[in-house]
Amino acid sequence: MAKKILIVEDDPNISELLRMYLEKEGYTAKVANDGGEGVDQFRLFQPDLMLLDIMLPVMDGWGVLRTIRQDSQIPVIMLTAKGETSDKVFGLKQGADDYITKPFEMKEVLARVEAVLRRAGGEEPKEKSRRLVFDKLVIDLDSFELIVDGKRVETPPKEMELLFHLASSPNRVYTRNQLLDEVWGFDYFGDSRTVDVHIKRLREKLEGISEKWSLKTVWGVGYKFEVL
């Protein structure tokens, strides 16, 4: 049975986009437009996970979270425009399971939803683990973490996706257009230089870490993740 996700968000553009992406991934999604409706839908819909905005009419996100925590421990991911560490710490102490700052990429939201559901024991992995391990390098697309030489390196979602895509097929050469189609997809608007910029930023994080792998340019063709 499809997992049920309640989106409590007063911006109709964001809520509709979230609903569309979640349903495309096989979830059953419902939208509540204010905090009061969010509490009502929580009781009626009985979701497996809630995506909860903080700045809401009627009742803010903190009020919604406190109310549902009186009856349930379902996973809650907070959505907010506030990015300060103090807000994140406060949210986690209030009982939130994760915290995503706007603006966000939908692929990151989907990855976090899957990860939180798995941690809660409510989601069977729909595919094999998206975690790759090489010498001094861990690329974990489930948690969107890049571990380089034992240290977590902050990496934007699209750089993570590009690196994971290349490293999933070691030594395979991808053209820029292939990478644009397979990593950026229909979300992308721009030209192929975007790939070059992302590769440059990844190299700044990875250069010289290991002699057993590297990001290689294949002149006149594209790029590959070379494993020796």
mmCIF file of the C-alpha atoms, coordinates in Angstrom:
data_MODEL
# 
_entry.id   MODEL 
# 
loop_
_atom_site.group_PDB 
_atom_site.id 
_atom_site.type_symbol 
_atom_site.label_atom_id 
_atom_site.label_alt_id 
_atom_site.label_comp_id 
_atom_site.label_asym_id 
_atom_site.label_entity_id 
_atom_site.label_seq_id 
_atom_site.pdbx_PDB_ins_code 
_atom_site.Cartn_x 
_atom_site.Cartn_y 
_atom_site.Cartn_z 
_atom_site.occupancy 
_atom_site.B_iso_or_equiv 
_atom_site.pdbx_formal_charge 
_atom_site.auth_seq_id 
_atom_site.auth_comp_id 
_atom_site.auth_asym_id 
_atom_site.auth_atom_id 
_atom_site.pdbx_PDB_model_num 
ATOM 1   C CA . MET A 1 1   ? 0.000  0.000  0.000   1.00 0.00 ? 1   MET A CA 1 
ATOM 2   C CA . ALA A 1 2   ? 1.267  3.471  -0.901  1.00 0.00 ? 2   ALA A CA 1 
ATOM 3   C CA . LYS A 1 3   ? 2.547  5.563  1.970   1.00 0.00 ? 3   LYS A CA 1 
ATOM 4   C CA . LYS A 1 4   ? 0.404  8.603  2.791   1.00 0.00 ? 4   LYS A CA 1 
ATOM 5   C CA . ILE A 1 5   ? 1.991  12.047 3.091   1.00 0.00 ? 5   ILE A CA 1 
ATOM 6   C CA . LEU A 1 6   ? 0.251  15.174 4.368   1.00 0.00 ? 6   LEU A CA 1 
ATOM 7   C CA . ILE A 1 7   ? 1.584  18.491 3.033   1.00 0.00 ? 7   ILE A CA 1 
ATOM 8   C CA . VAL A 1 8   ? 0.749  21.430 5.306   1.00 0.00 ? 8   VAL A CA 1 
ATOM 9   C CA . GLU A 1 9   ? 1.749  24.489 3.273   1.00 0.00 ? 9   GLU A CA 1 
ATOM 10  C CA . ASP A 1 10  ? -0.117 27.734 2.534   1.00 0.00 ? 10  ASP A CA 1 
ATOM 11  C CA . ASP A 1 11  ? 1.732  28.565 -0.695  1.00 0.00 ? 11  ASP A CA 1 
ATOM 12  C CA . PRO A 1 12  ? -0.346 26.831 -3.413  1.00 0.00 ? 12  PRO A CA 1 
ATOM 13  C CA . ASN A 1 13  ? 2.558  26.737 -5.876  1.00 0.00 ? 13  ASN A CA 1 
ATOM 14  C CA . ILE A 1 14  ? 4.818  24.891 -3.441  1.00 0.00 ? 14  ILE A CA 1 
ATOM 15  C CA . SER A 1 15  ? 2.111  22.555 -2.123  1.00 0.00 ? 15  SER A CA 1 
ATOM 16  C CA . GLU A 1 16  ? 0.939  21.574 -5.602  1.00 0.00 ? 16  GLU A CA 1 
ATOM 17  C CA . LEU A 1 17  ? 4.496  20.944 -6.806  1.00 0.00 ? 17  LEU A CA 1 
ATOM 18  C CA . LEU A 1 18  ? 5.199  18.785 -3.743  1.00 0.00 ? 18  LEU A CA 1 
ATOM 19  C CA . ARG A 1 19  ? 1.968  16.846 -4.246  1.00 0.00 ? 19  ARG A CA 1 
ATOM 20  C CA . MET A 1 20  ? 2.738  16.254 -7.925  1.00 0.00 ? 20  MET A CA 1 
ATOM 21  C CA . TYR A 1 21  ? 6.273  14.998 -7.296  1.00 0.00 ? 21  TYR A CA 1 
ATOM 22  C CA . LEU A 1 22  ? 5.241  12.777 -4.390  1.00 0.00 ? 22  LEU A CA 1 
ATOM 23  C CA . GLU A 1 23  ? 2.420  11.176 -6.355  1.00 0.00 ? 23  GLU A CA 1 
ATOM 24  C CA . LYS A 1 24  ? 4.784  10.636 -9.280  1.00 0.00 ? 24  LYS A CA 1 
ATOM 25  C CA . GLU A 1 25  ? 6.989  8.646  -6.868  1.00 0.00 ? 25  GLU A CA 1 
ATOM 26  C CA . GLY A 1 26  ? 4.045  6.467  -5.842  1.00 0.00 ? 26  GLY A CA 1 
ATOM 27  C CA . TYR A 1 27  ? 2.960  8.161  -2.606  1.00 0.00 ? 27  TYR A CA 1 
ATOM 28  C CA . THR A 1 28  ? -0.592 9.210  -1.753  1.00 0.00 ? 28  THR A CA 1 
ATOM 29  C CA . ALA A 1 29  ? -0.466 12.930 -0.987  1.00 0.00 ? 29  ALA A CA 1 
ATOM 30  C CA . LYS A 1 30  ? -2.973 15.365 0.494   1.00 0.00 ? 30  LYS A CA 1 
ATOM 31  C CA . VAL A 1 31  ? -2.644 19.129 1.004   1.00 0.00 ? 31  VAL A CA 1 
ATOM 32  C CA . ALA A 1 32  ? -3.781 21.291 3.931   1.00 0.00 ? 32  ALA A CA 1 
ATOM 33  C CA . ASN A 1 33  ? -3.584 25.057 3.439   1.00 0.00 ? 33  ASN A CA 1 
ATOM 34  C CA . ASP A 1 34  ? -3.341 26.240 7.061   1.00 0.00 ? 34  ASP A CA 1 
ATOM 35  C CA . GLY A 1 35  ? -2.354 24.903 10.462  1.00 0.00 ? 35  GLY A CA 1 
ATOM 36  C CA . GLY A 1 36  ? -5.896 24.266 11.673  1.00 0.00 ? 36  GLY A CA 1 
ATOM 37  C CA . GLU A 1 37  ? -6.735 22.286 8.558   1.00 0.00 ? 37  GLU A CA 1 
ATOM 38  C CA . GLY A 1 38  ? -3.408 20.475 8.961   1.00 0.00 ? 38  GLY A CA 1 
ATOM 39  C CA . VAL A 1 39  ? -4.427 19.192 12.406  1.00 0.00 ? 39  VAL A CA 1 
ATOM 40  C CA . ASP A 1 40  ? -7.868 18.162 11.106  1.00 0.00 ? 40  ASP A CA 1 
ATOM 41  C CA . GLN A 1 41  ? -6.404 16.353 8.082   1.00 0.00 ? 41  GLN A CA 1 
ATOM 42  C CA . PHE A 1 42  ? -3.823 14.659 10.303  1.00 0.00 ? 42  PHE A CA 1 
ATOM 43  C CA . ARG A 1 43  ? -6.662 13.062 12.270  1.00 0.00 ? 43  ARG A CA 1 
ATOM 44  C CA . LEU A 1 44  ? -8.782 12.204 9.211   1.00 0.00 ? 44  LEU A CA 1 
ATOM 45  C CA . PHE A 1 45  ? -6.086 11.211 6.717   1.00 0.00 ? 45  PHE A CA 1 
ATOM 46  C CA . GLN A 1 46  ? -3.770 9.465  9.230   1.00 0.00 ? 46  GLN A CA 1 
ATOM 47  C CA . PRO A 1 47  ? -0.614 10.076 7.194   1.00 0.00 ? 47  PRO A CA 1 
ATOM 48  C CA . ASP A 1 48  ? 2.636  8.133  7.448   1.00 0.00 ? 48  ASP A CA 1 
ATOM 49  C CA . LEU A 1 49  ? 4.653  11.371 7.221   1.00 0.00 ? 49  LEU A CA 1 
ATOM 50  C CA . MET A 1 50  ? 3.972  15.124 7.335   1.00 0.00 ? 50  MET A CA 1 
ATOM 51  C CA . LEU A 1 51  ? 5.718  17.911 5.416   1.00 0.00 ? 51  LEU A CA 1 
ATOM 52  C CA . LEU A 1 52  ? 5.037  20.927 7.617   1.00 0.00 ? 52  LEU A CA 1 
ATOM 53  C CA . ASP A 1 53  ? 5.645  24.607 6.877   1.00 0.00 ? 53  ASP A CA 1 
ATOM 54  C CA . ILE A 1 54  ? 6.377  26.849 9.876   1.00 0.00 ? 54  ILE A CA 1 
ATOM 55  C CA . MET A 1 55  ? 4.804  30.154 8.771   1.00 0.00 ? 55  MET A CA 1 
ATOM 56  C CA . LEU A 1 56  ? 1.126  29.174 8.472   1.00 0.00 ? 56  LEU A CA 1 
ATOM 57  C CA . PRO A 1 57  ? -2.193 30.993 8.989   1.00 0.00 ? 57  PRO A CA 1 
ATOM 58  C CA . VAL A 1 58  ? -4.608 29.962 11.783  1.00 0.00 ? 58  VAL A CA 1 
ATOM 59  C CA . MET A 1 59  ? -1.934 27.921 13.621  1.00 0.00 ? 59  MET A CA 1 
ATOM 60  C CA . ASP A 1 60  ? 1.797  28.031 12.918  1.00 0.00 ? 60  ASP A CA 1 
ATOM 61  C CA . GLY A 1 61  ? 3.913  24.948 12.287  1.00 0.00 ? 61  GLY A CA 1 
ATOM 62  C CA . TRP A 1 62  ? 5.183  24.771 15.856  1.00 0.00 ? 62  TRP A CA 1 
ATOM 63  C CA . GLY A 1 63  ? 1.601  24.684 17.125  1.00 0.00 ? 63  GLY A CA 1 
ATOM 64  C CA . VAL A 1 64  ? 0.700  21.954 14.660  1.00 0.00 ? 64  VAL A CA 1 
ATOM 65  C CA . LEU A 1 65  ? 3.751  19.937 15.678  1.00 0.00 ? 65  LEU A CA 1 
ATOM 66  C CA . ARG A 1 66  ? 2.994  20.236 19.396  1.00 0.00 ? 66  ARG A CA 1 
ATOM 67  C CA . THR A 1 67  ? -0.622 19.232 18.808  1.00 0.00 ? 67  THR A CA 1 
ATOM 68  C CA . ILE A 1 68  ? 0.080  16.099 16.794  1.00 0.00 ? 68  ILE A CA 1 
ATOM 69  C CA . ARG A 1 69  ? 2.898  15.048 19.127  1.00 0.00 ? 69  ARG A CA 1 
ATOM 70  C CA . GLN A 1 70  ? 0.274  14.669 21.865  1.00 0.00 ? 70  GLN A CA 1 
ATOM 71  C CA . ASP A 1 71  ? -1.173 11.721 19.943  1.00 0.00 ? 71  ASP A CA 1 
ATOM 72  C CA . SER A 1 72  ? 1.419  10.517 17.460  1.00 0.00 ? 72  SER A CA 1 
ATOM 73  C CA . GLN A 1 73  ? 5.117  10.088 16.695  1.00 0.00 ? 73  GLN A CA 1 
ATOM 74  C CA . ILE A 1 74  ? 4.743  10.059 12.896  1.00 0.00 ? 74  ILE A CA 1 
ATOM 75  C CA . PRO A 1 75  ? 7.766  11.511 11.081  1.00 0.00 ? 75  PRO A CA 1 
ATOM 76  C CA . VAL A 1 76  ? 7.584  15.268 10.476  1.00 0.00 ? 76  VAL A CA 1 
ATOM 77  C CA . ILE A 1 77  ? 9.839  17.212 8.110   1.00 0.00 ? 77  ILE A CA 1 
ATOM 78  C CA . MET A 1 78  ? 9.728  20.976 8.641   1.00 0.00 ? 78  MET A CA 1 
ATOM 79  C CA . LEU A 1 79  ? 9.683  23.274 5.583   1.00 0.00 ? 79  LEU A CA 1 
ATOM 80  C CA . THR A 1 80  ? 10.704 26.865 6.192   1.00 0.00 ? 80  THR A CA 1 
ATOM 81  C CA . ALA A 1 81  ? 12.388 29.906 4.732   1.00 0.00 ? 81  ALA A CA 1 
ATOM 82  C CA . LYS A 1 82  ? 14.372 30.324 7.936   1.00 0.00 ? 82  LYS A CA 1 
ATOM 83  C CA . GLY A 1 83  ? 17.848 28.866 7.754   1.00 0.00 ? 83  GLY A CA 1 
ATOM 84  C CA . GLU A 1 84  ? 19.420 29.803 11.076  1.00 0.00 ? 84  GLU A CA 1 
ATOM 85  C CA . THR A 1 85  ? 20.913 26.987 13.146  1.00 0.00 ? 85  THR A CA 1 
ATOM 86  C CA . SER A 1 86  ? 18.905 28.078 16.196  1.00 0.00 ? 86  SER A CA 1 
ATOM 87  C CA . ASP A 1 87  ? 15.629 27.532 14.317  1.00 0.00 ? 87  ASP A CA 1 
ATOM 88  C CA . LYS A 1 88  ? 16.729 24.069 13.233  1.00 0.00 ? 88  LYS A CA 1 
ATOM 89  C CA . VAL A 1 89  ? 17.767 23.112 16.760  1.00 0.00 ? 89  VAL A CA 1 
ATOM 90  C CA . PHE A 1 90  ? 14.461 24.419 18.137  1.00 0.00 ? 90  PHE A CA 1 
ATOM 91  C CA . GLY A 1 91  ? 12.518 22.408 15.565  1.00 0.00 ? 91  GLY A CA 1 
ATOM 92  C CA . LEU A 1 92  ? 14.367 19.193 16.324  1.00 0.00 ? 92  LEU A CA 1 
ATOM 93  C CA . LYS A 1 93  ? 13.854 19.703 20.062  1.00 0.00 ? 93  LYS A CA 1 
ATOM 94  C CA . GLN A 1 94  ? 10.130 20.181 19.425  1.00 0.00 ? 94  GLN A CA 1 
ATOM 95  C CA . GLY A 1 95  ? 10.000 16.726 17.855  1.00 0.00 ? 95  GLY A CA 1 
ATOM 96  C CA . ALA A 1 96  ? 10.688 17.321 14.160  1.00 0.00 ? 96  ALA A CA 1 
ATOM 97  C CA . ASP A 1 97  ? 12.565 14.547 12.358  1.00 0.00 ? 97  ASP A CA 1 
ATOM 98  C CA . ASP A 1 98  ? 14.202 16.666 9.672   1.00 0.00 ? 98  ASP A CA 1 
ATOM 99  C CA . TYR A 1 99  ? 14.367 20.250 8.453   1.00 0.00 ? 99  TYR A CA 1 
ATOM 100 C CA . ILE A 1 100 ? 14.528 21.579 4.878   1.00 0.00 ? 100 ILE A CA 1 
ATOM 101 C CA . THR A 1 101 ? 15.143 25.244 4.110   1.00 0.00 ? 101 THR A CA 1 
ATOM 102 C CA . LYS A 1 102 ? 13.418 26.954 1.179   1.00 0.00 ? 102 LYS A CA 1 
ATOM 103 C CA . PRO A 1 103 ? 14.135 27.231 -1.659  1.00 0.00 ? 103 PRO A CA 1 
ATOM 104 C CA . PHE A 1 104 ? 14.731 23.499 -2.030  1.00 0.00 ? 104 PHE A CA 1 
ATOM 105 C CA . GLU A 1 105 ? 15.094 21.054 -4.903  1.00 0.00 ? 105 GLU A CA 1 
ATOM 106 C CA . MET A 1 106 ? 12.335 18.473 -5.183  1.00 0.00 ? 106 MET A CA 1 
ATOM 107 C CA . LYS A 1 107 ? 14.804 15.621 -5.572  1.00 0.00 ? 107 LYS A CA 1 
ATOM 108 C CA . GLU A 1 108 ? 16.297 16.500 -2.196  1.00 0.00 ? 108 GLU A CA 1 
ATOM 109 C CA . VAL A 1 109 ? 12.833 16.523 -0.608  1.00 0.00 ? 109 VAL A CA 1 
ATOM 110 C CA . LEU A 1 110 ? 12.072 13.087 -2.074  1.00 0.00 ? 110 LEU A CA 1 
ATOM 111 C CA . ALA A 1 111 ? 15.392 11.704 -0.835  1.00 0.00 ? 111 ALA A CA 1 
ATOM 112 C CA . ARG A 1 112 ? 14.776 13.031 2.663   1.00 0.00 ? 112 ARG A CA 1 
ATOM 113 C CA . VAL A 1 113 ? 11.217 11.671 2.707   1.00 0.00 ? 113 VAL A CA 1 
ATOM 114 C CA . GLU A 1 114 ? 12.499 8.201  1.801   1.00 0.00 ? 114 GLU A CA 1 
ATOM 115 C CA . ALA A 1 115 ? 15.299 8.395  4.376   1.00 0.00 ? 115 ALA A CA 1 
ATOM 116 C CA . VAL A 1 116 ? 13.020 9.571  7.205   1.00 0.00 ? 116 VAL A CA 1 
ATOM 117 C CA . LEU A 1 117 ? 10.418 6.894  6.422   1.00 0.00 ? 117 LEU A CA 1 
ATOM 118 C CA . ARG A 1 118 ? 13.095 4.213  6.491   1.00 0.00 ? 118 ARG A CA 1 
ATOM 119 C CA . ARG A 1 119 ? 14.444 5.453  9.822   1.00 0.00 ? 119 ARG A CA 1 
ATOM 120 C CA . ALA A 1 120 ? 10.914 5.321  11.178  1.00 0.00 ? 120 ALA A CA 1 
ATOM 121 C CA . GLY A 1 121 ? 10.567 1.737  9.990   1.00 0.00 ? 121 GLY A CA 1 
ATOM 122 C CA . GLY A 1 122 ? 7.719  2.639  7.714   1.00 0.00 ? 122 GLY A CA 1 
ATOM 123 C CA . GLU A 1 123 ? 9.244  2.350  4.270   1.00 0.00 ? 123 GLU A CA 1 
ATOM 124 C CA . GLU A 1 124 ? 10.614 -0.597 2.375   1.00 0.00 ? 124 GLU A CA 1 
ATOM 125 C CA . PRO A 1 125 ? 13.458 0.506  0.136   1.00 0.00 ? 125 PRO A CA 1 
ATOM 126 C CA . LYS A 1 126 ? 12.018 0.842  -3.352  1.00 0.00 ? 126 LYS A CA 1 
ATOM 127 C CA . GLU A 1 127 ? 15.407 0.288  -4.897  1.00 0.00 ? 127 GLU A CA 1 
ATOM 128 C CA . LYS A 1 128 ? 18.898 -0.686 -3.880  1.00 0.00 ? 128 LYS A CA 1 
ATOM 129 C CA . SER A 1 129 ? 20.708 1.599  -1.467  1.00 0.00 ? 129 SER A CA 1 
ATOM 130 C CA . ARG A 1 130 ? 21.996 4.722  -3.149  1.00 0.00 ? 130 ARG A CA 1 
ATOM 131 C CA . ARG A 1 131 ? 25.309 4.662  -1.310  1.00 0.00 ? 131 ARG A CA 1 
ATOM 132 C CA . LEU A 1 132 ? 28.655 4.258  -3.059  1.00 0.00 ? 132 LEU A CA 1 
ATOM 133 C CA . VAL A 1 133 ? 31.937 3.605  -1.254  1.00 0.00 ? 133 VAL A CA 1 
ATOM 134 C CA . PHE A 1 134 ? 35.414 4.113  -2.686  1.00 0.00 ? 134 PHE A CA 1 
ATOM 135 C CA . ASP A 1 135 ? 38.835 4.701  -1.156  1.00 0.00 ? 135 ASP A CA 1 
ATOM 136 C CA . LYS A 1 136 ? 38.439 7.699  1.208   1.00 0.00 ? 136 LYS A CA 1 
ATOM 137 C CA . LEU A 1 137 ? 35.102 8.558  -0.412  1.00 0.00 ? 137 LEU A CA 1 
ATOM 138 C CA . VAL A 1 138 ? 31.461 7.843  0.455   1.00 0.00 ? 138 VAL A CA 1 
ATOM 139 C CA . ILE A 1 139 ? 28.665 9.187  -1.763  1.00 0.00 ? 139 ILE A CA 1 
ATOM 140 C CA . ASP A 1 140 ? 25.337 8.700  0.019   1.00 0.00 ? 140 ASP A CA 1 
ATOM 141 C CA . LEU A 1 141 ? 22.415 9.946  -2.053  1.00 0.00 ? 141 LEU A CA 1 
ATOM 142 C CA . ASP A 1 142 ? 19.862 8.630  0.444   1.00 0.00 ? 142 ASP A CA 1 
ATOM 143 C CA . SER A 1 143 ? 21.020 11.089 3.100   1.00 0.00 ? 143 SER A CA 1 
ATOM 144 C CA . PHE A 1 144 ? 22.643 13.554 0.658   1.00 0.00 ? 144 PHE A CA 1 
ATOM 145 C CA . GLU A 1 145 ? 25.996 13.230 2.425   1.00 0.00 ? 145 GLU A CA 1 
ATOM 146 C CA . LEU A 1 146 ? 29.448 13.338 0.881   1.00 0.00 ? 146 LEU A CA 1 
ATOM 147 C CA . ILE A 1 147 ? 32.206 11.949 3.115   1.00 0.00 ? 147 ILE A CA 1 
ATOM 148 C CA . VAL A 1 148 ? 35.716 12.788 1.903   1.00 0.00 ? 148 VAL A CA 1 
ATOM 149 C CA . ASP A 1 149 ? 38.674 11.337 3.802   1.00 0.00 ? 149 ASP A CA 1 
ATOM 150 C CA . GLY A 1 150 ? 36.463 10.743 6.840   1.00 0.00 ? 150 GLY A CA 1 
ATOM 151 C CA . LYS A 1 151 ? 34.948 14.245 6.898   1.00 0.00 ? 151 LYS A CA 1 
ATOM 152 C CA . ARG A 1 152 ? 31.470 15.357 5.828   1.00 0.00 ? 152 ARG A CA 1 
ATOM 153 C CA . VAL A 1 153 ? 31.732 17.909 3.026   1.00 0.00 ? 153 VAL A CA 1 
ATOM 154 C CA . GLU A 1 154 ? 28.800 20.266 2.407   1.00 0.00 ? 154 GLU A CA 1 
ATOM 155 C CA . THR A 1 155 ? 27.703 19.656 -1.167  1.00 0.00 ? 155 THR A CA 1 
ATOM 156 C CA . PRO A 1 156 ? 24.712 21.083 -3.083  1.00 0.00 ? 156 PRO A CA 1 
ATOM 157 C CA . PRO A 1 157 ? 22.158 18.459 -4.206  1.00 0.00 ? 157 PRO A CA 1 
ATOM 158 C CA . LYS A 1 158 ? 22.880 18.759 -7.917  1.00 0.00 ? 158 LYS A CA 1 
ATOM 159 C CA . GLU A 1 159 ? 26.625 18.258 -7.397  1.00 0.00 ? 159 GLU A CA 1 
ATOM 160 C CA . MET A 1 160 ? 25.814 15.158 -5.318  1.00 0.00 ? 160 MET A CA 1 
ATOM 161 C CA . GLU A 1 161 ? 23.547 13.797 -8.031  1.00 0.00 ? 161 GLU A CA 1 
ATOM 162 C CA . LEU A 1 162 ? 26.134 14.429 -10.743 1.00 0.00 ? 162 LEU A CA 1 
ATOM 163 C CA . LEU A 1 163 ? 28.925 12.745 -8.785  1.00 0.00 ? 163 LEU A CA 1 
ATOM 164 C CA . PHE A 1 164 ? 26.700 9.785  -7.872  1.00 0.00 ? 164 PHE A CA 1 
ATOM 165 C CA . HIS A 1 165 ? 25.625 9.374  -11.488 1.00 0.00 ? 165 HIS A CA 1 
ATOM 166 C CA . LEU A 1 166 ? 29.210 9.304  -12.748 1.00 0.00 ? 166 LEU A CA 1 
ATOM 167 C CA . ALA A 1 167 ? 30.461 7.054  -9.936  1.00 0.00 ? 167 ALA A CA 1 
ATOM 168 C CA . SER A 1 168 ? 27.569 4.591  -10.387 1.00 0.00 ? 168 SER A CA 1 
ATOM 169 C CA . SER A 1 169 ? 29.176 3.545  -13.696 1.00 0.00 ? 169 SER A CA 1 
ATOM 170 C CA . PRO A 1 170 ? 32.941 3.726  -13.086 1.00 0.00 ? 170 PRO A CA 1 
ATOM 171 C CA . ASN A 1 171 ? 35.077 4.372  -16.175 1.00 0.00 ? 171 ASN A CA 1 
ATOM 172 C CA . ARG A 1 172 ? 32.039 5.045  -18.386 1.00 0.00 ? 172 ARG A CA 1 
ATOM 173 C CA . VAL A 1 173 ? 32.350 8.254  -20.398 1.00 0.00 ? 173 VAL A CA 1 
ATOM 174 C CA . TYR A 1 174 ? 29.328 10.565 -20.433 1.00 0.00 ? 174 TYR A CA 1 
ATOM 175 C CA . THR A 1 175 ? 28.843 13.450 -22.834 1.00 0.00 ? 175 THR A CA 1 
ATOM 176 C CA . ARG A 1 176 ? 27.659 16.770 -21.444 1.00 0.00 ? 176 ARG A CA 1 
ATOM 177 C CA . ASN A 1 177 ? 24.285 16.308 -23.138 1.00 0.00 ? 177 ASN A CA 1 
ATOM 178 C CA . GLN A 1 178 ? 23.867 12.859 -21.591 1.00 0.00 ? 178 GLN A CA 1 
ATOM 179 C CA . LEU A 1 179 ? 24.577 14.293 -18.151 1.00 0.00 ? 179 LEU A CA 1 
ATOM 180 C CA . LEU A 1 180 ? 22.136 17.144 -18.719 1.00 0.00 ? 180 LEU A CA 1 
ATOM 181 C CA . ASP A 1 181 ? 19.413 14.687 -19.745 1.00 0.00 ? 181 ASP A CA 1 
ATOM 182 C CA . GLU A 1 182 ? 20.084 12.103 -17.040 1.00 0.00 ? 182 GLU A CA 1 
ATOM 183 C CA . VAL A 1 183 ? 20.927 14.338 -14.059 1.00 0.00 ? 183 VAL A CA 1 
ATOM 184 C CA . TRP A 1 184 ? 19.117 17.634 -14.726 1.00 0.00 ? 184 TRP A CA 1 
ATOM 185 C CA . GLY A 1 185 ? 16.236 16.236 -16.788 1.00 0.00 ? 185 GLY A CA 1 
ATOM 186 C CA . PHE A 1 186 ? 13.162 18.369 -17.413 1.00 0.00 ? 186 PHE A CA 1 
ATOM 187 C CA . ASP A 1 187 ? 14.030 20.638 -14.462 1.00 0.00 ? 187 ASP A CA 1 
ATOM 188 C CA . TYR A 1 188 ? 16.953 22.080 -16.438 1.00 0.00 ? 188 TYR A CA 1 
ATOM 189 C CA . PHE A 1 189 ? 16.972 25.365 -18.315 1.00 0.00 ? 189 PHE A CA 1 
ATOM 190 C CA . GLY A 1 190 ? 20.360 26.511 -19.609 1.00 0.00 ? 190 GLY A CA 1 
ATOM 191 C CA . ASP A 1 191 ? 23.373 25.270 -21.552 1.00 0.00 ? 191 ASP A CA 1 
ATOM 192 C CA . SER A 1 192 ? 26.008 22.550 -21.268 1.00 0.00 ? 192 SER A CA 1 
ATOM 193 C CA . ARG A 1 193 ? 28.483 24.817 -19.461 1.00 0.00 ? 193 ARG A CA 1 
ATOM 194 C CA . THR A 1 194 ? 26.472 24.063 -16.329 1.00 0.00 ? 194 THR A CA 1 
ATOM 195 C CA . VAL A 1 195 ? 28.067 20.595 -16.304 1.00 0.00 ? 195 VAL A CA 1 
ATOM 196 C CA . ASP A 1 196 ? 31.567 22.071 -16.520 1.00 0.00 ? 196 ASP A CA 1 
ATOM 197 C CA . VAL A 1 197 ? 30.887 24.395 -13.587 1.00 0.00 ? 197 VAL A CA 1 
ATOM 198 C CA . HIS A 1 198 ? 29.620 21.535 -11.397 1.00 0.00 ? 198 HIS A CA 1 
ATOM 199 C CA . ILE A 1 199 ? 32.581 19.319 -12.334 1.00 0.00 ? 199 ILE A CA 1 
ATOM 200 C CA . LYS A 1 200 ? 34.981 22.144 -11.424 1.00 0.00 ? 200 LYS A CA 1 
ATOM 201 C CA . ARG A 1 201 ? 33.358 22.528 -7.986  1.00 0.00 ? 201 ARG A CA 1 
ATOM 202 C CA . LEU A 1 202 ? 33.469 18.786 -7.371  1.00 0.00 ? 202 LEU A CA 1 
ATOM 203 C CA . ARG A 1 203 ? 37.149 18.674 -8.288  1.00 0.00 ? 203 ARG A CA 1 
ATOM 204 C CA . GLU A 1 204 ? 37.869 21.399 -5.746  1.00 0.00 ? 204 GLU A CA 1 
ATOM 205 C CA . LYS A 1 205 ? 36.401 19.088 -3.089  1.00 0.00 ? 205 LYS A CA 1 
ATOM 206 C CA . LEU A 1 206 ? 37.970 15.840 -4.338  1.00 0.00 ? 206 LEU A CA 1 
ATOM 207 C CA . GLU A 1 207 ? 41.308 16.648 -5.997  1.00 0.00 ? 207 GLU A CA 1 
ATOM 208 C CA . GLY A 1 208 ? 44.263 14.732 -4.575  1.00 0.00 ? 208 GLY A CA 1 
ATOM 209 C CA . ILE A 1 209 ? 42.249 12.710 -2.036  1.00 0.00 ? 209 ILE A CA 1 
ATOM 210 C CA . SER A 1 210 ? 43.000 9.279  -3.502  1.00 0.00 ? 210 SER A CA 1 
ATOM 211 C CA . GLU A 1 211 ? 45.148 7.727  -6.208  1.00 0.00 ? 211 GLU A CA 1 
ATOM 212 C CA . LYS A 1 212 ? 42.566 4.970  -6.749  1.00 0.00 ? 212 LYS A CA 1 
ATOM 213 C CA . TRP A 1 213 ? 39.908 7.138  -8.432  1.00 0.00 ? 213 TRP A CA 1 
ATOM 214 C CA . SER A 1 214 ? 39.493 10.559 -10.047 1.00 0.00 ? 214 SER A CA 1 
ATOM 215 C CA . LEU A 1 215 ? 37.127 12.760 -12.026 1.00 0.00 ? 215 LEU A CA 1 
ATOM 216 C CA . LYS A 1 216 ? 38.546 12.729 -15.543 1.00 0.00 ? 216 LYS A CA 1 
ATOM 217 C CA . THR A 1 217 ? 37.914 14.924 -18.553 1.00 0.00 ? 217 THR A CA 1 
ATOM 218 C CA . VAL A 1 218 ? 37.788 13.003 -21.826 1.00 0.00 ? 218 VAL A CA 1 
ATOM 219 C CA . TRP A 1 219 ? 38.699 15.754 -24.249 1.00 0.00 ? 219 TRP A CA 1 
ATOM 220 C CA . GLY A 1 220 ? 36.179 16.322 -27.011 1.00 0.00 ? 220 GLY A CA 1 
ATOM 221 C CA . VAL A 1 221 ? 33.682 13.926 -25.386 1.00 0.00 ? 221 VAL A CA 1 
ATOM 222 C CA . GLY A 1 222 ? 32.807 14.584 -21.755 1.00 0.00 ? 222 GLY A CA 1 
ATOM 223 C CA . TYR A 1 223 ? 33.581 13.217 -18.296 1.00 0.00 ? 223 TYR A CA 1 
ATOM 224 C CA . LYS A 1 224 ? 34.011 9.979  -16.392 1.00 0.00 ? 224 LYS A CA 1 
ATOM 225 C CA . PHE A 1 225 ? 34.646 8.773  -12.844 1.00 0.00 ? 225 PHE A CA 1 
ATOM 226 C CA . GLU A 1 226 ? 37.815 6.759  -13.357 1.00 0.00 ? 226 GLU A CA 1 
ATOM 227 C CA . VAL A 1 227 ? 38.644 3.902  -10.997 1.00 0.00 ? 227 VAL A CA 1 
ATOM 228 C CA . LEU A 1 228 ? 42.140 2.424  -11.169 1.00 0.00 ? 228 LEU A CA 1 
# 
